[in-house]
Amino acid sequence: MFKRLRGLFSNDLSIDLGTANTLIYVRGQGIVLNEPSVVAIRQKDNTGAKTIAAVGSEAKQMLGRTPGHITAIRPMKDGVIADFTITEKMLQYFIHKVHENRWLHPSPRVLICVPCGSTQVERRAIRESAAGAGAREVYLIEEPMAAAIGAGMPVSEATGSMVLDIGGGTTEVGILSLNGIVYSESIRVGGDRFDEAIISYVRRHYSTLIGEATAERVKHEIGSAYPDKELREIYVRGRNLAEGIPRSFKLNSNEVLEALQEPLSSIVGTVKTALEKIPPELGSDVAEKGMVLTGGGALLRDLDRLLMEETGLPVIIADDPLTCVARGGGRALEMIEEHGPDILALEGN
Amino acid sequence: MNTPVFNRDSQPLESTSDTREFTPIQDTFSPSQSPLPEKKSLLIDEEINEETPSYASGTLKTEFPNDPSSPFYVPNHQPMSTDEGETPSGFTMEPSENTFKLEESDPIPKFEEVPQATFKITKNTPNFTLSGGDSPPISQNLAPTVVATPIIVQPTEDSPSDNNMRPGAYLRHAREQKRLSIQHVADRLYLDTGVIQALENDDYDKLPSAIFVRGYLRNYAKLLDIPKDSIIEAYELLTGQHTLPSITPQNKPKAQASGSDSWVRMMTYAIIITAIVFLTLWYYTTRTTLSLNPNEDPNFDHETTKPLALLPLPETDDDPLLQGENTDYPASLIGLPTNTPPPAIDLPTTPNLTGNTPEVTPGNTAATPPNPSGTPTVPNATDTSPAATPTQGDTRNVKINLKNRTWLKVTDNTGKTLYNGISQGSETLNLSGEPPFKINSGHTEGISVDYLGKTLEMKDLANRKGNNAPIDPAQFTQL
């Protein structure tokens, strides 16, 4: 009863609990929070008690640069919860952050996007995490669905729409029709794997160790998925394994492209498998209209070109691909409000 | 990439002063027929593609009138080659009142300051038949391609929508500048030629939903190396759709309650005011009752009070029959002297009196107890005249000596409260009422009761009898 009353004063939220970033969409307000999913924990020396030192972008700056008593953790891994308690704390922090109301505990309805390949256990962990963070009701929506809605694809029509969501931890491909998922597949390849691939490439070819943040910067600045006539270069610093001293060296876009071949080919393979498996009628719809790229991975230069060349289908990048899933979740909340929770294939309470 | 030059005050680039001579296509930007109002001047995005040989074939004539009142008047502009009299066979870009909005971070002074150039592209483009997909440059003239991209569009009311710089026309123009065929573009974008034609004709009904159209336009623009954003903006202006349409719900969701809602505030105030009113009322009501009983200490804890003594007891007997008898007793005593009151038997304090008959009482000094009401005893103790005693309504005096501060309540037989309040101690209360008396006190220590000439410590009475214990007046006589 009291929860309902508090719920009256809480806004419905849609949360894209991603491996890299957490986005929160508030019904009627839009995206109000976009922060890295990183939590820094401080451990007291004498008691061993753990407290939250920082959450979000502040904590992300600490990644890999913390002293002994602080640990910066990414509680999500491969799209699912790796550290239950920390995720709960992080969600709690974010939910509080989007509610200015200080004296009434927020108790919102929450819709959370989960990877379509996540297991029951992983879904339950996310659900309980959100409930522990104060959510009144928790709905789960599969990420391809949210991404397609957020991109503005005609998911409610009787026509096939194909979406490829490349997130930080997972890549999801989904073919949707009539508000439901016809086929979906999730692989645990995403932006993080791109970074790892760059790190290992640099170690193999330059005998130099670079950090995740550096690898991410390389990916953002010169990363590409398809050979380009223009060659871009970047200077990076890393620890030379032979000398043990930080050294600066030059990387060019072709090298990064070579480094990214392995994760890229698994993404292409997943897309091709999906196209093989869907019914021909939907396949023809997809071939006619093309597939839509969402998620942060869509910002990798020429990824659409790579997919176009590989599949022979038109590929387009959604507007503002980073926020598609959160926006789609928000739209799904509105659809629930308008038509009831049965409109979408949601997992409710 | 060359950044487009948006000039008004800046000096024109060197290349702009080149003589543009291209063969087949003759694009003329003619500033004539300008329906524009006074202060407007030209804003041209001149994209100079120096690395790649120009595929464009045509004469691009850019005229910069010297007349300041002309909408295309460019200050400081060096007049260029003005080949008058050429018949425009390709695009005719006429001034119209549409302005393209530019939001690039290029070092444009400030958008507001830039007078708006306006163009209309009429769609009288001849159908080009281009040989092959990747057509080789027809003209080997390596003159820089000057692509006029009027991308600042802001529709004014009086401009008919036909005159808009349509994204399709813009794309077609750019494609023709690059000498690309529709088939080639379709192959590169993996789209049907029909889709490309629909895009160029701005025929969006034939195309799938908006997100796809935007994607196609963006891919197309990327293929042609023209700024994507301007195409999308032109498209948005044309269709009235704005970026990220899905983020703003079509039907506004029912607003959720928040602390700042007026009704929530009103409710809160109402509840607070009601609470204050009730609290005040309650406070004053208690005050009034207190003032009615000035003796009562409101702070006193009644829980701790122990009803101590009853002077004489039978009232406290649970048996209502007995009590009924009691009340009637004095009368019956008078009428029926042989009647033995049963309650007296119960009294442990009067074991010697059990079986005593009323007849005995007058003579027996200690024999009064058989009267449970105690009334008969009183006269015995005081004046030993039995005839005077047993009438109800008789008043007796009881003296209570208090040494310590205590709460005390004394009631008489009629229920009248003789004393009720806190005594500060060291005082003697002389009370008179109808016996038997009932004394309750919160603190037994230091209370002594003078009654019928005897003094008993309240403590003893309480200890012996417990709460509500009856105290027989015989005690006073016996002790």
Short mmCIF file of N, CA and C in Angstrom, two decimals, chain A residues 191-318:
data_model
loop_
_atom_site.label_atom_id
_atom_site.label_comp_id
_atom_site.label_asym_id
_atom_site.label_seq_id
_atom_site.Cartn_x
_atom_site.Cartn_y
_atom_site.Cartn_z
N GLY A 191 31.95 -3.98 -27.72
CA GLY A 191 32.99 -2.97 -27.64
C GLY A 191 34.17 -3.41 -26.78
N ASP A 192 33.87 -4.14 -25.70
CA ASP A 192 34.97 -4.58 -24.84
C ASP A 192 35.89 -5.54 -25.57
N ARG A 193 35.29 -6.39 -26.38
CA ARG A 193 36.12 -7.34 -27.13
C ARG A 193 36.97 -6.63 -28.17
N PHE A 194 36.44 -5.55 -28.72
CA PHE A 194 37.25 -4.75 -29.65
C PHE A 194 38.48 -4.23 -28.92
N ASP A 195 38.25 -3.71 -27.72
CA ASP A 195 39.37 -3.17 -26.94
C ASP A 195 40.39 -4.26 -26.65
N GLU A 196 39.88 -5.40 -26.22
CA GLU A 196 40.80 -6.50 -25.90
C GLU A 196 41.59 -6.91 -27.14
N ALA A 197 40.91 -6.93 -28.28
CA ALA A 197 41.60 -7.33 -29.50
C ALA A 197 42.72 -6.34 -29.82
N ILE A 198 42.45 -5.06 -29.60
CA ILE A 198 43.50 -4.06 -29.87
C ILE A 198 44.66 -4.26 -28.90
N ILE A 199 44.32 -4.52 -27.63
CA ILE A 199 45.38 -4.71 -26.64
C ILE A 199 46.26 -5.90 -27.04
N SER A 200 45.63 -7.00 -27.43
CA SER A 200 46.45 -8.17 -27.72
C SER A 200 47.23 -7.99 -29.02
N TYR A 201 46.64 -7.27 -29.94
CA TYR A 201 47.37 -7.00 -31.18
C TYR A 201 48.63 -6.18 -30.89
N VAL A 202 48.46 -5.16 -30.08
CA VAL A 202 49.59 -4.29 -29.76
C VAL A 202 50.65 -5.09 -29.00
N ARG A 203 50.21 -5.96 -28.15
CA ARG A 203 51.19 -6.74 -27.41
C ARG A 203 51.95 -7.69 -28.34
N ARG A 204 51.22 -8.28 -29.27
CA ARG A 204 51.89 -9.20 -30.18
C ARG A 204 52.85 -8.49 -31.11
N HIS A 205 52.39 -7.37 -31.66
CA HIS A 205 53.19 -6.74 -32.71
C HIS A 205 54.16 -5.68 -32.21
N TYR A 206 53.89 -5.12 -31.08
CA TYR A 206 54.77 -4.06 -30.59
C TYR A 206 55.41 -4.43 -29.26
N SER A 207 55.10 -5.61 -28.75
CA SER A 207 55.59 -6.03 -27.45
C SER A 207 55.35 -4.94 -26.40
N THR A 208 54.19 -4.36 -26.50
CA THR A 208 53.88 -3.25 -25.60
C THR A 208 52.50 -3.49 -25.01
N LEU A 209 52.41 -3.18 -23.73
CA LEU A 209 51.15 -3.38 -23.04
C LEU A 209 50.43 -2.04 -22.94
N ILE A 210 49.21 -1.98 -23.43
CA ILE A 210 48.44 -0.75 -23.24
C ILE A 210 47.22 -1.06 -22.40
N GLY A 211 46.72 -0.05 -21.77
CA GLY A 211 45.56 -0.23 -20.89
C GLY A 211 44.25 -0.20 -21.66
N GLU A 212 43.18 -0.55 -20.95
CA GLU A 212 41.87 -0.60 -21.61
C GLU A 212 41.43 0.77 -22.08
N ALA A 213 41.71 1.77 -21.25
CA ALA A 213 41.28 3.12 -21.63
C ALA A 213 41.99 3.58 -22.89
N THR A 214 43.27 3.25 -22.99
CA THR A 214 44.03 3.63 -24.19
C THR A 214 43.48 2.89 -25.40
N ALA A 215 43.22 1.61 -25.20
CA ALA A 215 42.68 0.83 -26.32
C ALA A 215 41.35 1.40 -26.78
N GLU A 216 40.56 1.84 -25.84
CA GLU A 216 39.26 2.40 -26.21
C GLU A 216 39.45 3.69 -27.00
N ARG A 217 40.43 4.47 -26.58
CA ARG A 217 40.69 5.72 -27.29
C ARG A 217 41.15 5.43 -28.71
N VAL A 218 42.00 4.43 -28.87
CA VAL A 218 42.47 4.05 -30.20
C VAL A 218 41.28 3.65 -31.06
N LYS A 219 40.40 2.87 -30.47
CA LYS A 219 39.23 2.39 -31.22
C LYS A 219 38.36 3.57 -31.66
N HIS A 220 38.15 4.50 -30.73
CA HIS A 220 37.29 5.64 -31.08
C HIS A 220 37.91 6.51 -32.15
N GLU A 221 39.22 6.67 -32.07
CA GLU A 221 39.81 7.67 -32.97
C GLU A 221 40.18 7.12 -34.33
N ILE A 222 40.76 5.94 -34.37
CA ILE A 222 41.17 5.46 -35.70
C ILE A 222 40.59 4.09 -36.04
N GLY A 223 39.75 3.57 -35.17
CA GLY A 223 39.20 2.25 -35.45
C GLY A 223 38.29 2.28 -36.66
N SER A 224 38.37 1.25 -37.46
CA SER A 224 37.43 1.16 -38.57
C SER A 224 37.21 -0.31 -38.90
N ALA A 225 36.13 -0.57 -39.56
CA ALA A 225 35.77 -1.95 -39.85
C ALA A 225 35.97 -2.29 -41.31
N TYR A 226 36.31 -1.31 -42.09
CA TYR A 226 36.43 -1.56 -43.53
C TYR A 226 37.58 -0.70 -44.05
N PRO A 227 38.36 -1.25 -44.95
CA PRO A 227 39.52 -0.48 -45.41
C PRO A 227 39.08 0.85 -46.02
N ASP A 228 39.77 1.85 -45.65
CA ASP A 228 39.44 3.19 -46.09
C ASP A 228 40.62 3.72 -46.89
N LYS A 229 40.32 4.58 -47.83
CA LYS A 229 41.46 5.09 -48.62
C LYS A 229 42.32 6.03 -47.79
N GLU A 230 41.71 6.55 -46.78
CA GLU A 230 42.46 7.48 -45.95
C GLU A 230 43.08 6.73 -44.78
N LEU A 231 44.35 6.92 -44.56
CA LEU A 231 45.03 6.23 -43.47
C LEU A 231 45.18 7.20 -42.31
N ARG A 232 44.66 6.79 -41.18
CA ARG A 232 44.75 7.67 -40.00
C ARG A 232 45.73 7.06 -39.00
N GLU A 233 46.36 7.94 -38.26
CA GLU A 233 47.38 7.48 -37.32
C GLU A 233 47.17 8.09 -35.95
N ILE A 234 47.69 7.40 -34.98
CA ILE A 234 47.57 7.93 -33.61
C ILE A 234 48.82 7.50 -32.84
N TYR A 235 49.24 8.37 -31.96
CA TYR A 235 50.36 8.03 -31.08
C TYR A 235 49.80 7.54 -29.75
N VAL A 236 50.27 6.41 -29.32
CA VAL A 236 49.82 5.92 -28.01
C VAL A 236 51.05 5.56 -27.17
N ARG A 237 50.81 5.48 -25.87
CA ARG A 237 51.89 5.10 -24.96
C ARG A 237 51.50 3.83 -24.23
N GLY A 238 52.50 3.00 -24.05
CA GLY A 238 52.27 1.77 -23.31
C GLY A 238 53.58 1.28 -22.74
N ARG A 239 53.48 0.26 -21.94
CA ARG A 239 54.71 -0.25 -21.32
C ARG A 239 55.34 -1.28 -22.24
N ASN A 240 56.55 -1.00 -22.59
CA ASN A 240 57.27 -1.93 -23.44
C ASN A 240 57.65 -3.15 -22.61
N LEU A 241 57.27 -4.31 -23.10
CA LEU A 241 57.47 -5.52 -22.30
C LEU A 241 58.95 -5.87 -22.17
N ALA A 242 59.72 -5.60 -23.22
CA ALA A 242 61.13 -5.95 -23.17
C ALA A 242 61.88 -5.01 -22.25
N GLU A 243 61.61 -3.71 -22.38
CA GLU A 243 62.37 -2.75 -21.59
C GLU A 243 61.72 -2.46 -20.24
N GLY A 244 60.44 -2.68 -20.17
CA GLY A 244 59.73 -2.38 -18.93
C GLY A 244 59.51 -0.90 -18.70
N ILE A 245 59.64 -0.14 -19.75
CA ILE A 245 59.53 1.31 -19.63
C ILE A 245 58.41 1.77 -20.56
N PRO A 246 57.62 2.73 -20.13
CA PRO A 246 56.59 3.24 -21.04
C PRO A 246 57.21 3.86 -22.29
N ARG A 247 56.69 3.47 -23.42
CA ARG A 247 57.20 3.97 -24.70
C ARG A 247 56.02 4.48 -25.53
N SER A 248 56.32 5.39 -26.37
CA SER A 248 55.30 5.91 -27.27
C SER A 248 55.51 5.30 -28.65
N PHE A 249 54.46 4.95 -29.29
CA PHE A 249 54.58 4.40 -30.64
C PHE A 249 53.36 4.80 -31.44
N LYS A 250 53.42 4.50 -32.74
CA LYS A 250 52.39 4.97 -33.66
C LYS A 250 51.56 3.79 -34.16
N LEU A 251 50.28 3.97 -34.15
CA LEU A 251 49.38 2.95 -34.70
C LEU A 251 48.63 3.58 -35.85
N ASN A 252 48.38 2.79 -36.89
CA ASN A 252 47.54 3.35 -37.95
C ASN A 252 46.26 2.54 -38.10
N SER A 253 45.35 3.10 -38.87
CA SER A 253 44.00 2.53 -38.91
C SER A 253 44.00 1.14 -39.53
N ASN A 254 44.92 0.87 -40.42
CA ASN A 254 44.95 -0.47 -41.01
C ASN A 254 45.32 -1.52 -39.98
N GLU A 255 46.24 -1.16 -39.09
CA GLU A 255 46.62 -2.10 -38.04
C GLU A 255 45.43 -2.37 -37.12
N VAL A 256 44.71 -1.30 -36.79
CA VAL A 256 43.54 -1.48 -35.93
C VAL A 256 42.50 -2.35 -36.64
N LEU A 257 42.35 -2.10 -37.92
CA LEU A 257 41.41 -2.91 -38.69
C LEU A 257 41.81 -4.39 -38.63
N GLU A 258 43.10 -4.63 -38.74
CA GLU A 258 43.59 -6.00 -38.67
C GLU A 258 43.32 -6.59 -37.28
N ALA A 259 43.53 -5.76 -36.28
CA ALA A 259 43.31 -6.24 -34.91
C ALA A 259 41.86 -6.60 -34.68
N LEU A 260 40.97 -5.85 -35.33
CA LEU A 260 39.54 -6.05 -35.06
C LEU A 260 38.93 -7.17 -35.91
N GLN A 261 39.73 -7.78 -36.76
CA GLN A 261 39.17 -8.76 -37.68
C GLN A 261 38.40 -9.88 -36.96
N GLU A 262 38.96 -10.37 -35.90
CA GLU A 262 38.35 -11.54 -35.26
C GLU A 262 36.97 -11.22 -34.66
N PRO A 263 36.86 -10.19 -33.81
CA PRO A 263 35.50 -9.89 -33.33
C PRO A 263 34.55 -9.48 -34.44
N LEU A 264 35.07 -8.77 -35.43
CA LEU A 264 34.19 -8.35 -36.52
C LEU A 264 33.66 -9.53 -37.29
N SER A 265 34.53 -10.53 -37.50
CA SER A 265 34.06 -11.66 -38.29
C SER A 265 33.02 -12.46 -37.50
N SER A 266 33.14 -12.47 -36.17
CA SER A 266 32.07 -13.19 -35.46
C SER A 266 30.76 -12.44 -35.53
N ILE A 267 30.83 -11.12 -35.56
CA ILE A 267 29.57 -10.35 -35.71
C ILE A 267 28.96 -10.62 -37.08
N VAL A 268 29.80 -10.57 -38.11
CA VAL A 268 29.29 -10.81 -39.46
C VAL A 268 28.71 -12.22 -39.55
N GLY A 269 29.43 -13.16 -38.90
CA GLY A 269 28.93 -14.54 -38.92
C GLY A 269 27.56 -14.66 -38.28
N THR A 270 27.38 -13.96 -37.17
CA THR A 270 26.08 -14.01 -36.49
C THR A 270 24.98 -13.44 -37.37
N VAL A 271 25.30 -12.34 -38.05
CA VAL A 271 24.29 -11.74 -38.92
C VAL A 271 23.93 -12.70 -40.04
N LYS A 272 24.95 -13.32 -40.59
CA LYS A 272 24.67 -14.24 -41.70
C LYS A 272 23.85 -15.44 -41.23
N THR A 273 24.20 -15.93 -40.06
CA THR A 273 23.41 -17.05 -39.53
C THR A 273 21.96 -16.65 -39.33
N ALA A 274 21.76 -15.45 -38.81
CA ALA A 274 20.39 -14.99 -38.59
C ALA A 274 19.64 -14.93 -39.91
N LEU A 275 20.32 -14.41 -40.94
CA LEU A 275 19.65 -14.30 -42.24
C LEU A 275 19.33 -15.67 -42.81
N GLU A 276 20.17 -16.63 -42.49
CA GLU A 276 19.89 -17.98 -42.96
C GLU A 276 18.67 -18.58 -42.29
N LYS A 277 18.51 -18.24 -41.02
CA LYS A 277 17.52 -18.97 -40.23
C LYS A 277 16.13 -18.39 -40.28
N ILE A 278 15.99 -17.14 -40.70
CA ILE A 278 14.64 -16.57 -40.64
C ILE A 278 13.81 -17.06 -41.82
N PRO A 279 12.52 -17.04 -41.66
CA PRO A 279 11.63 -17.45 -42.75
C PRO A 279 11.87 -16.56 -43.98
N PRO A 280 11.70 -17.11 -45.16
CA PRO A 280 12.04 -16.36 -46.37
C PRO A 280 11.25 -15.08 -46.54
N GLU A 281 10.02 -15.09 -46.07
CA GLU A 281 9.20 -13.89 -46.25
C GLU A 281 9.81 -12.71 -45.48
N LEU A 282 10.23 -13.02 -44.26
CA LEU A 282 10.86 -11.97 -43.46
C LEU A 282 12.21 -11.60 -44.06
N GLY A 283 12.91 -12.63 -44.57
CA GLY A 283 14.19 -12.35 -45.20
C GLY A 283 14.05 -11.38 -46.35
N SER A 284 12.97 -11.53 -47.10
CA SER A 284 12.79 -10.62 -48.23
C SER A 284 12.48 -9.21 -47.74
N ASP A 285 11.72 -9.11 -46.65
CA ASP A 285 11.46 -7.78 -46.07
C ASP A 285 12.77 -7.12 -45.68
N VAL A 286 13.61 -7.92 -45.02
CA VAL A 286 14.87 -7.37 -44.54
C VAL A 286 15.74 -6.95 -45.72
N ALA A 287 15.76 -7.79 -46.74
CA ALA A 287 16.60 -7.48 -47.89
C ALA A 287 16.11 -6.23 -48.60
N GLU A 288 14.82 -6.01 -48.54
CA GLU A 288 14.28 -4.84 -49.22
C GLU A 288 14.61 -3.55 -48.46
N LYS A 289 14.41 -3.62 -47.15
CA LYS A 289 14.56 -2.38 -46.38
C LYS A 289 15.95 -2.24 -45.79
N GLY A 290 16.53 -3.35 -45.45
CA GLY A 290 17.84 -3.29 -44.84
C GLY A 290 17.79 -3.50 -43.35
N MET A 291 18.98 -3.62 -42.78
CA MET A 291 19.03 -3.80 -41.33
C MET A 291 19.53 -2.52 -40.68
N VAL A 292 19.17 -2.37 -39.44
CA VAL A 292 19.50 -1.15 -38.72
C VAL A 292 20.54 -1.46 -37.66
N LEU A 293 21.55 -0.63 -37.60
CA LEU A 293 22.59 -0.79 -36.59
C LEU A 293 22.32 0.14 -35.42
N THR A 294 22.38 -0.39 -34.23
CA THR A 294 22.25 0.46 -33.05
C THR A 294 23.38 0.10 -32.08
N GLY A 295 23.42 0.80 -31.00
CA GLY A 295 24.43 0.54 -29.98
C GLY A 295 25.73 1.25 -30.29
N GLY A 296 26.58 1.32 -29.29
CA GLY A 296 27.83 2.05 -29.46
C GLY A 296 28.71 1.47 -30.54
N GLY A 297 28.61 0.17 -30.78
CA GLY A 297 29.43 -0.45 -31.80
C GLY A 297 29.11 0.08 -33.18
N ALA A 298 27.90 0.59 -33.37
CA ALA A 298 27.52 1.11 -34.68
C ALA A 298 28.34 2.33 -35.04
N LEU A 299 28.96 2.94 -34.04
CA LEU A 299 29.77 4.13 -34.31
C LEU A 299 31.16 3.78 -34.82
N LEU A 300 31.49 2.50 -34.83
CA LEU A 300 32.77 2.10 -35.41
C LEU A 300 32.73 2.45 -36.89
N ARG A 301 33.76 3.14 -37.31
CA ARG A 301 33.76 3.66 -38.67
C ARG A 301 33.59 2.55 -39.70
N ASP A 302 32.72 2.77 -40.62
CA ASP A 302 32.52 1.87 -41.77
C ASP A 302 32.04 0.47 -41.40
N LEU A 303 31.50 0.35 -40.22
CA LEU A 303 30.94 -0.96 -39.89
C LEU A 303 29.75 -1.27 -40.79
N ASP A 304 28.99 -0.23 -41.10
CA ASP A 304 27.85 -0.44 -41.99
C ASP A 304 28.32 -0.86 -43.38
N ARG A 305 29.43 -0.27 -43.80
CA ARG A 305 29.96 -0.64 -45.11
C ARG A 305 30.40 -2.11 -45.12
N LEU A 306 31.06 -2.51 -44.04
CA LEU A 306 31.49 -3.90 -43.95
C LEU A 306 30.30 -4.85 -44.05
N LEU A 307 29.26 -4.54 -43.29
CA LEU A 307 28.09 -5.42 -43.29
C LEU A 307 27.40 -5.41 -44.65
N MET A 308 27.38 -4.25 -45.26
CA MET A 308 26.77 -4.16 -46.58
C MET A 308 27.52 -5.04 -47.57
N GLU A 309 28.85 -4.93 -47.53
CA GLU A 309 29.64 -5.72 -48.47
C GLU A 309 29.51 -7.21 -48.17
N GLU A 310 29.44 -7.54 -46.91
CA GLU A 310 29.42 -8.95 -46.55
C GLU A 310 28.06 -9.59 -46.82
N THR A 311 27.00 -8.84 -46.56
CA THR A 311 25.67 -9.44 -46.69
C THR A 311 24.99 -9.05 -47.99
N GLY A 312 25.40 -7.95 -48.57
CA GLY A 312 24.71 -7.50 -49.76
C GLY A 312 23.36 -6.88 -49.46
N LEU A 313 23.15 -6.49 -48.22
CA LEU A 313 21.89 -5.85 -47.87
C LEU A 313 22.18 -4.40 -47.49
N PRO A 314 21.19 -3.56 -47.69
CA PRO A 314 21.40 -2.20 -47.19
C PRO A 314 21.51 -2.19 -45.67
N VAL A 315 22.42 -1.42 -45.17
CA VAL A 315 22.61 -1.32 -43.72
C VAL A 315 22.57 0.15 -43.38
N ILE A 316 21.76 0.49 -42.42
CA ILE A 316 21.72 1.89 -42.02
C ILE A 316 21.97 2.00 -40.53
N ILE A 317 22.51 3.13 -40.17
CA ILE A 317 22.80 3.38 -38.76
C ILE A 317 21.68 4.23 -38.19
N ALA A 318 21.19 3.82 -37.07
CA ALA A 318 20.07 4.55 -36.45
C ALA A 318 20.55 5.92 -36.00
#
